[in-house]
Short mmCIF file of C-alpha atoms in Angstrom, two decimals:
data_model
loop_
_atom_site.label_atom_id
_atom_site.label_comp_id
_atom_site.label_asym_id
_atom_site.label_seq_id
_atom_site.Cartn_x
_atom_site.Cartn_y
_atom_site.Cartn_z
CA MET C 23 19.42 -7.25 -1.94
CA ASP C 24 18.29 -3.85 -3.20
CA THR C 25 15.01 -2.14 -2.39
CA LEU C 26 13.19 -3.07 -5.61
CA THR C 27 14.26 -6.71 -5.34
CA ARG C 28 12.94 -6.83 -1.77
CA LEU C 29 9.72 -5.17 -2.90
CA GLU C 30 9.31 -7.69 -5.73
CA THR C 31 9.75 -10.54 -3.24
CA THR C 32 7.26 -9.02 -0.80
CA ILE C 33 4.67 -8.49 -3.53
CA ALA C 34 5.05 -12.10 -4.70
CA GLN C 35 4.60 -13.36 -1.13
CA ARG C 36 1.54 -11.22 -0.48
CA ARG C 37 -0.16 -12.00 -3.79
CA GLU C 38 -1.81 -15.10 -2.31
CA ALA C 39 -2.49 -13.65 1.13
CA ASP C 40 -5.91 -12.91 2.56
CA PRO C 41 -7.25 -9.87 0.67
CA SER C 42 -8.66 -8.48 3.92
CA GLN C 43 -5.14 -8.49 5.36
CA SER C 44 -3.03 -7.44 2.36
CA TYR C 45 -3.37 -4.55 -0.06
CA VAL C 46 -1.45 -6.49 -2.70
CA ALA C 47 -3.77 -9.48 -2.32
CA SER C 48 -6.81 -7.20 -2.48
CA LEU C 49 -5.59 -5.71 -5.76
CA HIS C 50 -4.96 -9.19 -7.20
CA ALA C 51 -8.40 -10.33 -6.06
CA LYS C 52 -9.95 -7.48 -8.07
CA GLY C 53 -7.95 -8.48 -11.14
CA LEU C 54 -5.62 -6.93 -13.68
CA PRO C 55 -8.07 -4.20 -14.79
CA GLN C 56 -8.12 -2.77 -11.25
CA ILE C 57 -4.34 -3.06 -10.96
CA ALA C 58 -3.92 -1.24 -14.28
CA ARG C 59 -6.44 1.43 -13.26
CA LYS C 60 -4.55 2.03 -10.01
CA LEU C 61 -1.24 2.27 -11.89
CA GLY C 62 -2.82 4.86 -14.20
CA GLU C 63 -4.16 6.88 -11.29
CA GLU C 64 -0.73 6.97 -9.72
CA GLY C 65 0.77 8.13 -13.02
CA VAL C 66 -1.67 11.03 -13.21
CA GLU C 67 -0.98 11.96 -9.59
CA ALA C 68 2.77 11.90 -10.25
CA SER C 69 2.32 14.11 -13.31
CA ILE C 70 0.37 16.62 -11.25
CA ALA C 71 3.00 16.53 -8.49
CA ALA C 72 5.75 17.05 -11.09
CA LEU C 73 4.01 20.21 -12.31
CA SER C 74 2.71 21.74 -9.12
CA GLY C 75 3.63 19.67 -6.07
CA SER C 76 6.49 19.86 -3.66
CA ASP C 77 9.58 17.70 -4.04
CA GLU C 78 8.25 15.50 -1.23
CA GLU C 79 4.92 15.03 -3.03
CA LEU C 80 6.67 14.01 -6.23
CA VAL C 81 8.92 11.57 -4.38
CA GLY C 82 5.86 10.00 -2.72
CA GLU C 83 3.99 9.70 -6.00
CA ALA C 84 7.08 8.24 -7.71
CA ALA C 85 7.22 5.59 -4.99
CA ASP C 86 3.51 4.86 -5.54
CA ILE C 87 4.10 4.42 -9.28
CA LEU C 88 6.99 2.02 -8.73
CA PHE C 89 4.98 0.02 -6.22
CA HIS C 90 1.92 -0.29 -8.46
CA LEU C 91 4.11 -1.04 -11.50
CA MET C 92 5.70 -3.88 -9.56
CA VAL C 93 2.22 -5.20 -8.66
CA ALA C 94 1.21 -5.04 -12.34
CA LEU C 95 4.37 -6.83 -13.45
CA ASN C 96 3.74 -9.51 -10.83
CA ALA C 97 0.16 -9.92 -12.03
CA ARG C 98 1.49 -10.60 -15.52
CA ASP C 99 4.28 -12.87 -14.16
CA ILE C 100 6.95 -10.54 -15.51
CA GLY C 101 10.05 -10.15 -13.39
CA PHE C 102 11.60 -6.77 -12.74
CA ALA C 103 14.81 -8.24 -14.13
CA ASP C 104 13.09 -8.24 -17.54
CA VAL C 105 12.52 -4.49 -17.25
CA LEU C 106 16.13 -3.95 -16.23
CA ALA C 107 17.30 -6.07 -19.17
CA GLU C 108 15.26 -3.89 -21.52
CA LEU C 109 16.81 -0.76 -20.02
CA ASP C 110 20.25 -2.33 -20.44
CA ARG C 111 19.42 -3.08 -24.07
CA ARG C 112 18.47 0.54 -24.64
CA GLU C 113 21.52 1.98 -22.88
CA GLY C 114 23.61 4.10 -25.20
CA VAL C 115 20.87 4.25 -27.83
CA SER C 116 19.37 7.62 -28.62
CA GLY C 117 15.80 7.85 -27.35
CA ILE C 118 14.75 9.13 -30.76
CA ALA C 119 16.41 6.19 -32.54
CA GLU C 120 14.99 3.69 -30.04
CA LYS C 121 11.44 5.01 -30.49
CA ALA C 122 11.86 4.97 -34.28
CA SER C 123 12.90 1.31 -34.13
CA ARG C 124 9.75 0.48 -32.14
CA ASP C 125 7.57 2.43 -34.56
CA ALA C 126 9.13 0.59 -37.51
CA LYS C 127 8.29 -2.77 -35.89
CA GLU C 128 4.62 -1.74 -35.53
CA ASP C 129 4.24 -1.03 -39.26
#
């Protein structure tokens, strides 16, 4: 079992735990808006670390983003396998072409 699969399992187990004993449970108790806000904060912190932080700071912030993304996916009952399947679907497709196909669907 890889690291992200183990993390997904741990997050699912802790979702229903006592919020005073589990950070994951405390985020879920506050609801999806708080989970999304925390994910956004981590994204900003990672951006700052990418521009002006050390390699270690960026690695730490990247880990925080992945963790909070996994919590958000769990809150929406979306499995990480769905994200991996989307990445597989996009493999070999130009990023420019892939974005254009998404933009065309929105019109």
